[in-house]
Coordinates of C-alpha atoms and ligand atoms in Angstrom, one line a residue:
X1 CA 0.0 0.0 0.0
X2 CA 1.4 3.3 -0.9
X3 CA 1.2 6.1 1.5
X4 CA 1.2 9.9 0.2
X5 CA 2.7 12.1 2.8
X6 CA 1.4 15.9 2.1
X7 CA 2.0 18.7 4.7
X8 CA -0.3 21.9 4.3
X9 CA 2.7 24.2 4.9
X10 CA 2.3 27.3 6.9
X11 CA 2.4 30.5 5.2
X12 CA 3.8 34.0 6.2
X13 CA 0.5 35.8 5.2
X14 CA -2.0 33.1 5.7
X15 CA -4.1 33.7 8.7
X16 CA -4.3 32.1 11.8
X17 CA -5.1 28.0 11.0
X18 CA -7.2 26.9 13.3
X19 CA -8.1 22.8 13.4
X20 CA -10.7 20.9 14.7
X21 CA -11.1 17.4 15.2
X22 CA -14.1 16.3 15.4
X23 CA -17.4 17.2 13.5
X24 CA -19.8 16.4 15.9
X25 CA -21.6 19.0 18.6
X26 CA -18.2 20.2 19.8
X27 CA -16.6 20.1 16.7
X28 CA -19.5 21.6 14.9
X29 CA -20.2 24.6 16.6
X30 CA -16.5 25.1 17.2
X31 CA -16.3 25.7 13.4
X32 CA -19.7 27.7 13.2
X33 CA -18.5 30.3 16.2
X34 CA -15.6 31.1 13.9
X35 CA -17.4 31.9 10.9
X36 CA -16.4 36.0 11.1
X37 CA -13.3 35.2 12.7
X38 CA -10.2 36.2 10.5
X39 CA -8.9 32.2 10.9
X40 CA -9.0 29.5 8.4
X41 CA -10.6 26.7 10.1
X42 CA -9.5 23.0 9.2
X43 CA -12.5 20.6 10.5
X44 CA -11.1 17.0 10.6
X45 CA -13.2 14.1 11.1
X46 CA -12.9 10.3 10.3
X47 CA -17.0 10.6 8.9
X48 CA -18.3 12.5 6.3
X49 CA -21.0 13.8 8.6
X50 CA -21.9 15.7 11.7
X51 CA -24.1 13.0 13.7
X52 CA -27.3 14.3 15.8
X53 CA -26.3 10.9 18.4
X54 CA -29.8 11.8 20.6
X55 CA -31.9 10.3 17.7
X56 CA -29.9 7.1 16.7
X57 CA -31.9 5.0 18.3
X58 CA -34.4 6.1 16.0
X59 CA -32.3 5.4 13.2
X60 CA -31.8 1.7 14.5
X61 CA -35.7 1.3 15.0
X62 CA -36.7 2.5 12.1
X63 CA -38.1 5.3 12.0
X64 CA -36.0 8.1 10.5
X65 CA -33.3 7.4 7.8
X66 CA -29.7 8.2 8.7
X67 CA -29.4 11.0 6.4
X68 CA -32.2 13.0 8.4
X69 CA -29.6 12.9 11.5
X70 CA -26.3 12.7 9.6
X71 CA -26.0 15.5 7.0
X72 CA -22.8 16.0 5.4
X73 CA -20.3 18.0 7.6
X74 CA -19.7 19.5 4.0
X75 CA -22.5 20.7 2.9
X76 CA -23.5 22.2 6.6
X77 CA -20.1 24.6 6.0
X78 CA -20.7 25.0 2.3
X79 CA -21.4 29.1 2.9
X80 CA -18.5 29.3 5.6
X81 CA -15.7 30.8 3.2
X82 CA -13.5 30.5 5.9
X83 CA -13.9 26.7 6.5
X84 CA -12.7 23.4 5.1
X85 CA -13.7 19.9 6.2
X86 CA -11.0 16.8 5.8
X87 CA -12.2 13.9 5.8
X88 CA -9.5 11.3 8.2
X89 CA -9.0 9.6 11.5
X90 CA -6.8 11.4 13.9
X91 CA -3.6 9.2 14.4
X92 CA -1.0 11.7 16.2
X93 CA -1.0 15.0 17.6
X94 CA 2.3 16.8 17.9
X95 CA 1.9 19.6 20.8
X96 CA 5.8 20.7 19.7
X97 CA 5.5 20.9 16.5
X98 CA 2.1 22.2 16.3
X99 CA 0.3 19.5 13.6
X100 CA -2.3 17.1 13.3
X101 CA -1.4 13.6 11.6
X102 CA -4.3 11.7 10.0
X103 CA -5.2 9.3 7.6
X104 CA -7.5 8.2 4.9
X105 CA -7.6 4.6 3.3
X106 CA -3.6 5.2 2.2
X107 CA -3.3 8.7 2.9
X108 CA -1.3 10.2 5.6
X109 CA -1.6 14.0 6.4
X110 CA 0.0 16.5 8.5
X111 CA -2.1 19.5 9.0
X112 CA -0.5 22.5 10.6
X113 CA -2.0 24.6 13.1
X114 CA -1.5 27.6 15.8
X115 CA -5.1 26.8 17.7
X116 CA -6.1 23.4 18.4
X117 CA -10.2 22.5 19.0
X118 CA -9.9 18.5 20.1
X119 CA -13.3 17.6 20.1
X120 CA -13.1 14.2 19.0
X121 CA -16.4 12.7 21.5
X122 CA -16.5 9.0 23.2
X123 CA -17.1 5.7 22.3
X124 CA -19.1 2.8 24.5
X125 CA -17.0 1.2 27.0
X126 CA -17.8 -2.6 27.7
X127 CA -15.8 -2.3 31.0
X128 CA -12.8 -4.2 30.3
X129 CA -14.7 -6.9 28.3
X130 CA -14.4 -5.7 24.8
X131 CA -15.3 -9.2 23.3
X132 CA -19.1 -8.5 24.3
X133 CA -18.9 -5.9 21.4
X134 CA -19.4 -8.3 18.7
X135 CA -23.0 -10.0 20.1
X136 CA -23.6 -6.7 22.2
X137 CA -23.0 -3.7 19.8
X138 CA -23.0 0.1 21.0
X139 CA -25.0 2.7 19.5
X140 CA -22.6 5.7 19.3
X141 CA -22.6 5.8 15.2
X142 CA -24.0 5.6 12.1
X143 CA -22.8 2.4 11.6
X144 CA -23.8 1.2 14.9
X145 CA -27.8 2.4 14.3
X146 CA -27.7 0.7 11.0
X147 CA -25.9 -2.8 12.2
X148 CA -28.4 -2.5 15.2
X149 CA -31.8 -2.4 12.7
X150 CA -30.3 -5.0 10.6
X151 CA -30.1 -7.6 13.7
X152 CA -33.0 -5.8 15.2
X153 CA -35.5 -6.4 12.6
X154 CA -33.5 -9.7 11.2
X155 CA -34.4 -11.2 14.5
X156 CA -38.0 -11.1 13.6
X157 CA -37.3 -12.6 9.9
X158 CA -35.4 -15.8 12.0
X159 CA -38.3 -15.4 14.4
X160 CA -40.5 -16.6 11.1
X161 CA -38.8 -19.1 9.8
X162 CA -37.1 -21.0 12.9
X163 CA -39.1 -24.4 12.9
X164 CA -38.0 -25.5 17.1
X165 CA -40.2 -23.8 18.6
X166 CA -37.7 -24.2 21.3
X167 CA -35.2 -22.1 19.8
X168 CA -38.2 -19.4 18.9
X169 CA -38.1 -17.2 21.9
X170 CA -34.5 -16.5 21.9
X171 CA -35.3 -14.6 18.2
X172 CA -37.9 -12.8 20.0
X173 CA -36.0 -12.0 22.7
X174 CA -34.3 -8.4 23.0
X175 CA -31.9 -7.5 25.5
X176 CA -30.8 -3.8 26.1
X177 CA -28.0 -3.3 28.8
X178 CA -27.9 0.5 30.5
X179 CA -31.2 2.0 31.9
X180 CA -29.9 5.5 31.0
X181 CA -32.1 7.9 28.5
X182 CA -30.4 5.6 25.5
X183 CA -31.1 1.9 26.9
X184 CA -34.3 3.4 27.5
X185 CA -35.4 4.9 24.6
X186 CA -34.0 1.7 22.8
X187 CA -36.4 -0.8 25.1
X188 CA -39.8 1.5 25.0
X189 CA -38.8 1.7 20.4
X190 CA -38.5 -2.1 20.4
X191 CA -41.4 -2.4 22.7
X192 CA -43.5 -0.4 20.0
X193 CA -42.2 -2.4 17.2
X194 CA -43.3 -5.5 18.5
X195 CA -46.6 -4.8 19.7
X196 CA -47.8 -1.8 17.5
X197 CA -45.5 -1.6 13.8
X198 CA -45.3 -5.3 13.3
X199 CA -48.8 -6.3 14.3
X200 CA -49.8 -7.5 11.1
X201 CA -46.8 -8.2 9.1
X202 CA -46.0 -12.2 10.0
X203 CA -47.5 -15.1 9.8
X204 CA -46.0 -17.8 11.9
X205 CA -44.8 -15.6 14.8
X206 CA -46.7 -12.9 17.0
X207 CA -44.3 -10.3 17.1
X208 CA -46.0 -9.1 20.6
X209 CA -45.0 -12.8 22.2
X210 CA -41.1 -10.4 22.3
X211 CA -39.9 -10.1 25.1
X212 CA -37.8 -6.6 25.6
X213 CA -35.5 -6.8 28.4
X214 CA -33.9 -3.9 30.3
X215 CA -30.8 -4.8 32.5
X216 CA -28.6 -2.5 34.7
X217 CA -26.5 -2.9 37.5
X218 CA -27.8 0.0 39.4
X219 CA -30.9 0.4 41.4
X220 CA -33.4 2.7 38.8
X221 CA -33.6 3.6 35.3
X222 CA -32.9 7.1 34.8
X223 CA -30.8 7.2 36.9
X224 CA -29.5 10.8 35.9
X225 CA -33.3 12.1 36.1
X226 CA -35.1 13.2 39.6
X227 CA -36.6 9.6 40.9
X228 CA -39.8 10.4 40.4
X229 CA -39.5 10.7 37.0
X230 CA -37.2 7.6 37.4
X231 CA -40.4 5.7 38.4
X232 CA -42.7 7.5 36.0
X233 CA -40.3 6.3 33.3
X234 CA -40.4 2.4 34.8
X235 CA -43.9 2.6 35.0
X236 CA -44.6 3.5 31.3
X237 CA -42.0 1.4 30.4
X238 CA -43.9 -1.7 32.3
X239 CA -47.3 -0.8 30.6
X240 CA -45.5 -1.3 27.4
X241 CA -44.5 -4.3 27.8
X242 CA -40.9 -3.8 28.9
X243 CA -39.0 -6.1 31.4
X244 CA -37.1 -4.4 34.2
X245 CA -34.0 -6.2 35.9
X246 CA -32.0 -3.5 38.2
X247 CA -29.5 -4.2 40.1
X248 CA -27.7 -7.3 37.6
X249 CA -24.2 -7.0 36.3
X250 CA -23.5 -8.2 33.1
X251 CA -21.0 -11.2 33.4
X252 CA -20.8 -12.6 29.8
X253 CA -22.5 -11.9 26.5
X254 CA -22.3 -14.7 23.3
X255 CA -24.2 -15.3 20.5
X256 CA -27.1 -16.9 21.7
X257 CA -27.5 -14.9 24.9
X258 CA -26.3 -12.6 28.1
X259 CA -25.2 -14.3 31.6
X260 CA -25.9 -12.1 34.4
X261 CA -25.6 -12.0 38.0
X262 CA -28.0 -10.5 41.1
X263 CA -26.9 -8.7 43.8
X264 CA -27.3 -11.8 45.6
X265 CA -24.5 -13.6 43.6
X266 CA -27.4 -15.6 42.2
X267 CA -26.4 -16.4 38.3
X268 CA -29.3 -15.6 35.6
X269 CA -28.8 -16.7 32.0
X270 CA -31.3 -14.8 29.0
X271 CA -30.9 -16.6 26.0
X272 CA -32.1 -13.5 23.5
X273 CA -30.1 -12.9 20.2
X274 CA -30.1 -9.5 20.3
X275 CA -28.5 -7.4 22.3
X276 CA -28.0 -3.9 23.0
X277 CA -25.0 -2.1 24.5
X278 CA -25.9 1.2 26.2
X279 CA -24.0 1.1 29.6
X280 CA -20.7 2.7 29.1
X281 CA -19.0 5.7 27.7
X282 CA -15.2 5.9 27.0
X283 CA -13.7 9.2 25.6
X284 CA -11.4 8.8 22.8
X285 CA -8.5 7.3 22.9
X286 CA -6.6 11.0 21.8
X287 CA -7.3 11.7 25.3
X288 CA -4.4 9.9 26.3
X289 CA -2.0 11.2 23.9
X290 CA -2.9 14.4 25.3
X291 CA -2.6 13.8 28.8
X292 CA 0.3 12.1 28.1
X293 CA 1.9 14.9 26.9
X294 CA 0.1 17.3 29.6
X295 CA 1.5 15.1 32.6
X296 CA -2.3 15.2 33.9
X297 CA -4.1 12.0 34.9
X298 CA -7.1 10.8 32.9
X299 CA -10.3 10.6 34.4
X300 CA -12.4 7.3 35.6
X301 CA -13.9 7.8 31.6
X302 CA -10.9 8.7 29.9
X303 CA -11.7 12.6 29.8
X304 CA -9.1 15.2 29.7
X305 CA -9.3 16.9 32.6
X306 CA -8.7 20.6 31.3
X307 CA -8.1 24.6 32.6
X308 CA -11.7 26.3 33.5
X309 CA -11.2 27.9 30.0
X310 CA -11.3 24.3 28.5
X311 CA -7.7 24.5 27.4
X312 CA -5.0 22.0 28.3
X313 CA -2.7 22.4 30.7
X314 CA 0.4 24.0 30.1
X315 CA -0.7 24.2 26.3
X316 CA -3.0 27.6 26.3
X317 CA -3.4 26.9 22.2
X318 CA -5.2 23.2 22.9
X319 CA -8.5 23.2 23.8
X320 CA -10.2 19.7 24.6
X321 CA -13.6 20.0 24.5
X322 CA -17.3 18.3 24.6
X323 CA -17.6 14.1 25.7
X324 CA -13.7 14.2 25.8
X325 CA -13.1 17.2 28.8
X326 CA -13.6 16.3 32.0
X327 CA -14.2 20.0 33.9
X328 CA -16.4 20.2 37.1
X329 CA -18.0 17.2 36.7
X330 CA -19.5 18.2 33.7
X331 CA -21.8 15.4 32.0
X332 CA -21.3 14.0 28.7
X333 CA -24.3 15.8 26.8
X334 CA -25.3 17.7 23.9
X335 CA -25.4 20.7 25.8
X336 CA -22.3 20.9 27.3
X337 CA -20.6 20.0 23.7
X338 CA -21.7 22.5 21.8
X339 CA -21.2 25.4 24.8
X340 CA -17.8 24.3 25.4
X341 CA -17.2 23.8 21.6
X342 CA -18.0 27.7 21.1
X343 CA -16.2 29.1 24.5
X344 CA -13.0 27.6 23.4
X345 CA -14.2 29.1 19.6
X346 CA -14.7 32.1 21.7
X347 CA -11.2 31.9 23.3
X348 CA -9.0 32.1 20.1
X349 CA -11.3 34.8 18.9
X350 CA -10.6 36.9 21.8
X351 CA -6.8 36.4 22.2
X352 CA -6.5 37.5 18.5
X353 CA -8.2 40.4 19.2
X354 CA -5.6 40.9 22.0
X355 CA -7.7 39.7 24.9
X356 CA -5.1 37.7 28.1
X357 CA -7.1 36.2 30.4
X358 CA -8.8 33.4 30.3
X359 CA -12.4 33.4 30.8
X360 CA -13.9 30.6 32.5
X361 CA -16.5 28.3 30.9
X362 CA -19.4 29.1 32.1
X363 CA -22.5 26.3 31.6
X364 CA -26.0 27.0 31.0
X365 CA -28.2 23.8 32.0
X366 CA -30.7 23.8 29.8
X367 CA -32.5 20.5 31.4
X368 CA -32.8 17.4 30.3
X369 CA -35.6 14.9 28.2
X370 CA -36.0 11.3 27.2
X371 CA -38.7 9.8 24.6
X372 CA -39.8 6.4 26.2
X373 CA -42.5 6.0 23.3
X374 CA -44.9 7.6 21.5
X375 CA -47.0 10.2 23.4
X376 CA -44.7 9.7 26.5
X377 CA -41.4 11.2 27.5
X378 CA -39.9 12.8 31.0
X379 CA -38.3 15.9 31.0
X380 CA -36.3 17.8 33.9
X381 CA -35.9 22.0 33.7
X382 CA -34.3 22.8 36.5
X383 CA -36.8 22.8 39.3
X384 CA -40.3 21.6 37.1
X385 CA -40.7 18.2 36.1
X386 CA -42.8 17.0 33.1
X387 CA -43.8 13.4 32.1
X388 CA -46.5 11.8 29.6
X389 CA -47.6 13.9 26.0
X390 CA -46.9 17.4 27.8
X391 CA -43.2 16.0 27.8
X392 CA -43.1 14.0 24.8
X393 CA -45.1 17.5 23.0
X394 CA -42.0 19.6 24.6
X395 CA -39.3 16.6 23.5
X396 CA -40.6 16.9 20.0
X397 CA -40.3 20.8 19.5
X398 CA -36.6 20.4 21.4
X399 CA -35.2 18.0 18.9
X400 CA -37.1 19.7 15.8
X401 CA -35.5 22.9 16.6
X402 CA -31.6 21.2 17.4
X403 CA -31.9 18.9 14.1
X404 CA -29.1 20.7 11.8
X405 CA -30.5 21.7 8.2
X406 CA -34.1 22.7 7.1
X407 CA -34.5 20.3 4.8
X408 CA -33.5 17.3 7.4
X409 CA -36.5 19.0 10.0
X410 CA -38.7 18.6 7.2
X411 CA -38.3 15.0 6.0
X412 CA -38.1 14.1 10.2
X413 CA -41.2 15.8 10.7
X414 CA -42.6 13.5 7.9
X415 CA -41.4 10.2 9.1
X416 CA -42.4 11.2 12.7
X417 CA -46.1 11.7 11.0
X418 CA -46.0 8.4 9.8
X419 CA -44.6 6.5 12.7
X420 CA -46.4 8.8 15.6
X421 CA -49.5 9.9 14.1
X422 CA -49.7 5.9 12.6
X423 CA -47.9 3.4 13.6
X424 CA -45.5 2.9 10.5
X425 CA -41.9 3.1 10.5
X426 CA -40.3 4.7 7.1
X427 CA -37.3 3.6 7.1
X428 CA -37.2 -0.5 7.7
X429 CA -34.7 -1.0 4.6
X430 CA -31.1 -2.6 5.3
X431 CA -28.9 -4.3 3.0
X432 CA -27.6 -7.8 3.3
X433 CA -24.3 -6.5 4.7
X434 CA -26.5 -4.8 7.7
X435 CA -28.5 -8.0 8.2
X436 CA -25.9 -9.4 10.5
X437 CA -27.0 -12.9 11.2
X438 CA -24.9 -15.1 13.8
X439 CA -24.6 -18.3 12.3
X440 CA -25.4 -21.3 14.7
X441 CA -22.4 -23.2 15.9
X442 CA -20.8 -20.2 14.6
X443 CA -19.2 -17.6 17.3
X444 CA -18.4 -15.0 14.7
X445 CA -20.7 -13.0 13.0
X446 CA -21.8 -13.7 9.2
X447 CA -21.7 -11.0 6.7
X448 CA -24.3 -11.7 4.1
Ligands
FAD501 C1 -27.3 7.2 21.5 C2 -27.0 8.5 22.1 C3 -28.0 9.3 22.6 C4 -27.8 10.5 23.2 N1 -28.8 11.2 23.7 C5 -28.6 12.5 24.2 C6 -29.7 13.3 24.6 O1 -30.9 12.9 24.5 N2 -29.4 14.5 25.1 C7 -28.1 15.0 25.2 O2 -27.9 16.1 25.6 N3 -27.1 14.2 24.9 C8 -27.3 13.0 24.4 N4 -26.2 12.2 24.0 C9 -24.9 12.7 24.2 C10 -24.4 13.6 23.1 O3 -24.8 13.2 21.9 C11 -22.9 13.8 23.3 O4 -22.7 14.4 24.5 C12 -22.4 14.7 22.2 O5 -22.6 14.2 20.9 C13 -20.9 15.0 22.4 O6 -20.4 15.8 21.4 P1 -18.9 15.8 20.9 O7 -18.8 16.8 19.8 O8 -18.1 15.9 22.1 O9 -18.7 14.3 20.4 P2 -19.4 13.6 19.2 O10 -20.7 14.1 18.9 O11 -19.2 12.1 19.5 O12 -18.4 13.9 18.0 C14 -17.1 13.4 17.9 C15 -16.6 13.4 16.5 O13 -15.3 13.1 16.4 C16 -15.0 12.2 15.4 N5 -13.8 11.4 15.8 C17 -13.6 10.6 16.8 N6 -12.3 10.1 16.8 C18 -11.7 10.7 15.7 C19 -10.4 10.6 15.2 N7 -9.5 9.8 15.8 N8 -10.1 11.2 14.1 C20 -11.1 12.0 13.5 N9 -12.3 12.1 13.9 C21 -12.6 11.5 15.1 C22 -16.2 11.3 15.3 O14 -16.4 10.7 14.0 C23 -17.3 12.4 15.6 O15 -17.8 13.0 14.4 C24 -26.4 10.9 23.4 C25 -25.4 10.2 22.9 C26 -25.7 9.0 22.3 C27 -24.5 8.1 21.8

């Protein structure tokens, strides 16, 4: 394989080259903040896209295609004159010499800068057991939402044509591990599917005889929400159908099913071909390098921990931002991406125009919300608490407004017609490649 080596060289009158990695929240609205700044901006990213991550679930469930969450990081920018996207996974950062190496199939490519914006997010964490990611897949990308609604709905299609009926059940059994908003939304989305969108649609199998399981080793679901709306949440998810198992830890995951124990030390086995992986989040493994070369510890999730302005230690020119900084105890949410993303934007603006001291990142908690199903969500707003169709109503107008580009709010409001208003779901299509099938007898996974 032949590897090009190209260096974008600085330049005496070219202005000051920002980069970001990292197109997502962060990453995003790093790039966006800049948009007047006199800076090129260099947006790096190993997608094509900028990912809207609060609706994948919806994605691997069928009800809104990926484009509608994923547009092209491209075509967002397209009017920025000041910004260019490059598409390539972040291999090195060198602090000295100021650049960012990354790569593309056989490309290599050193990008220059004088700011740095790391905003490169997290991945799931499986806890030191990284083997339960091939029966137990995460839902974190693109990739992930579409490998999840190919076993998702491929479960069903085996479902039909398995003649034991001894074997039957584990088809129709789901398992989703995490009760946070995610695991949630995941549970109370195949809990619809079964018993409302595929009613009708089989002939051998009732697809309401599934049975949707939600595990997690702690003692409610929610358990980032007020408990009342922790309950409210287990009740609706109860009436829908939804199996509730707190206080299990995950021991082993296969093929064919999940091993569990109680907090008695009592062992459980599920046999259920599909599972879900929504328990952990790891921040990317950049972090490290940048730590590394900080001399600051990494958190317990692999966050940088970073100066109150966001910037690294020592290194006023890096800023780590969004799912990968680790600053008061900040959580890992939308929100707090796309703030920090423009402060540290904000930074570099400033200290061009001549501005020394650092401000502080300052947060602005704009509440919380989770869809559970249709017509029911919870939401917290600082002291008021919301549950049912007022907070599903106010769930819907939040993730209308945040969707990027108006032509992706108006196809989503379409397939949300069809799925909420009926009980369709638009976008059931996946390829052979997508309809992962484990293979009896088989412990890998069989690509079409
Ligand atoms: C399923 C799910 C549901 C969620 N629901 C909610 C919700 O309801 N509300 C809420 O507030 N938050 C929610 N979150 C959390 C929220 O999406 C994240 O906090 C937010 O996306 C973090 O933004 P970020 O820019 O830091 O990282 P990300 O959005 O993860 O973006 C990181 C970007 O970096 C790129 N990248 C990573 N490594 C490299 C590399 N080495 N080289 C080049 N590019 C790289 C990735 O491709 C990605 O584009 C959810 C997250 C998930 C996964």
């Amino acid at each position: 394989m032949r590897t090009t080596l190209r260096r974008v060289q600085a330049n005496a009158d070219e202005p000051h080259r920002v980069v970001i990695i990292g197109s997502g929240f962060a990453g995003l609205f790093a790039a966006r903040r800049l948009a007047r700044a006199p800076v090129s901006v260099t947006v790096v990213d190993q997608t094509m896209h900028h990912l809207f991550q609060p609706l994948l679930y919806q994605v691997a469930t069928g009800i809104l295609s990926e484009g509608e969450i994923a547009p092209a990081t491209r075509d967002v920018l397209r009017r920025q004159a000041n910004a260019s996207v490059i598409l390539g996974r972040v291999t090195g950062i060198d602090l000295e010499a100021r650049t960012v190496t990354s790569r593309a199939i056989d490309r290599e490519l050193v990008t220059s800068y004088d700011s740095l914006i790391v905003a490169a997010g997290a991945g799931s964490s499986y806890f030191g057991h990284d083997e339960f990611a091939t029966h137990a897949p995460g839902l974190k990308t693109v990739d992930d939402a579409l490998e999840l609604r190919g076993r998702i709905f491929g479960a069903f299609e085996m479902a039909e044509i398995e003649n034991d009926p001894q074997a039957r059940p584990a088809w129709l059994s789901f398992v989703i591990v995490g009760a946070g908003a995610t695991g949630v939304e995941m549970a109370g989305q195949i809990a619809e599917l079964a018993h409302k969108t595929l009613r009708s649609d089989f002939r051998h199998i009732n697809p309401a005889d599934a049975r949707i399981l939600l595990v997690d080793a702690g003692p409610r679901v929610l358990p980032q929400f007020d408990e009342r709306l922790s309950h409210k949440a287990a009740d609706h998810l109860r009436q829908i159908g939804v199996e509730i198992h707190l206080n299990v830890r995950v021991t082993g995951v296969d093929q064919s099913g999940i091993d569990l124990v109680t907090e008695d030390a009592e062992h459980q086995r599920i046999e259920a071909r599909t599972k879900v992986w929504a328990a952990g989040v790891q921040a990317s493994s950049l972090g490290a390098l940048l730590a590394d070369a900080a001399g600051v510890p990494l958190d317990r999730g692999g966050r940088v921990p970073v100066m109150p302005n966001c910037s690294l230690s020592g290194r006023p020119e890096v800023f780590v931002v969004g799912d990968m900084m680790s600053l008061r105890d900040l959580p890992g949410v939308a929100e707090v991406a796309l703030q920090s993303g423009r402060h540290a934007a904000g930074e570099i603006e400033r200290r061009l125009a001549g501005g020394t001291a650092p401000a502080p990142f300052r947060y602005r908690d704009l509440g919380m919300l989770a869809s559970i199903s249709k017509n029911f969500a919870v939401a917290e707003l600082g002291p008021i608490r919301i549950w049912g169709l007022a907070g599903w109503l106010l769930w819907l107008f939040v993730h209308l407004t945040f969707l990027t580009g108006f032509k992706n709010r108006i196809s989503t409001l379409f397939h949300w017609a069809v799925s909420f208003i009926g009980r369709g779901r638009a976008e059931r299509t996946t390829t052979v490649r997508e309809s992962l099938v484990p293979v009896p007898g088989d412990d890998q996974l069989h690509r079409g």
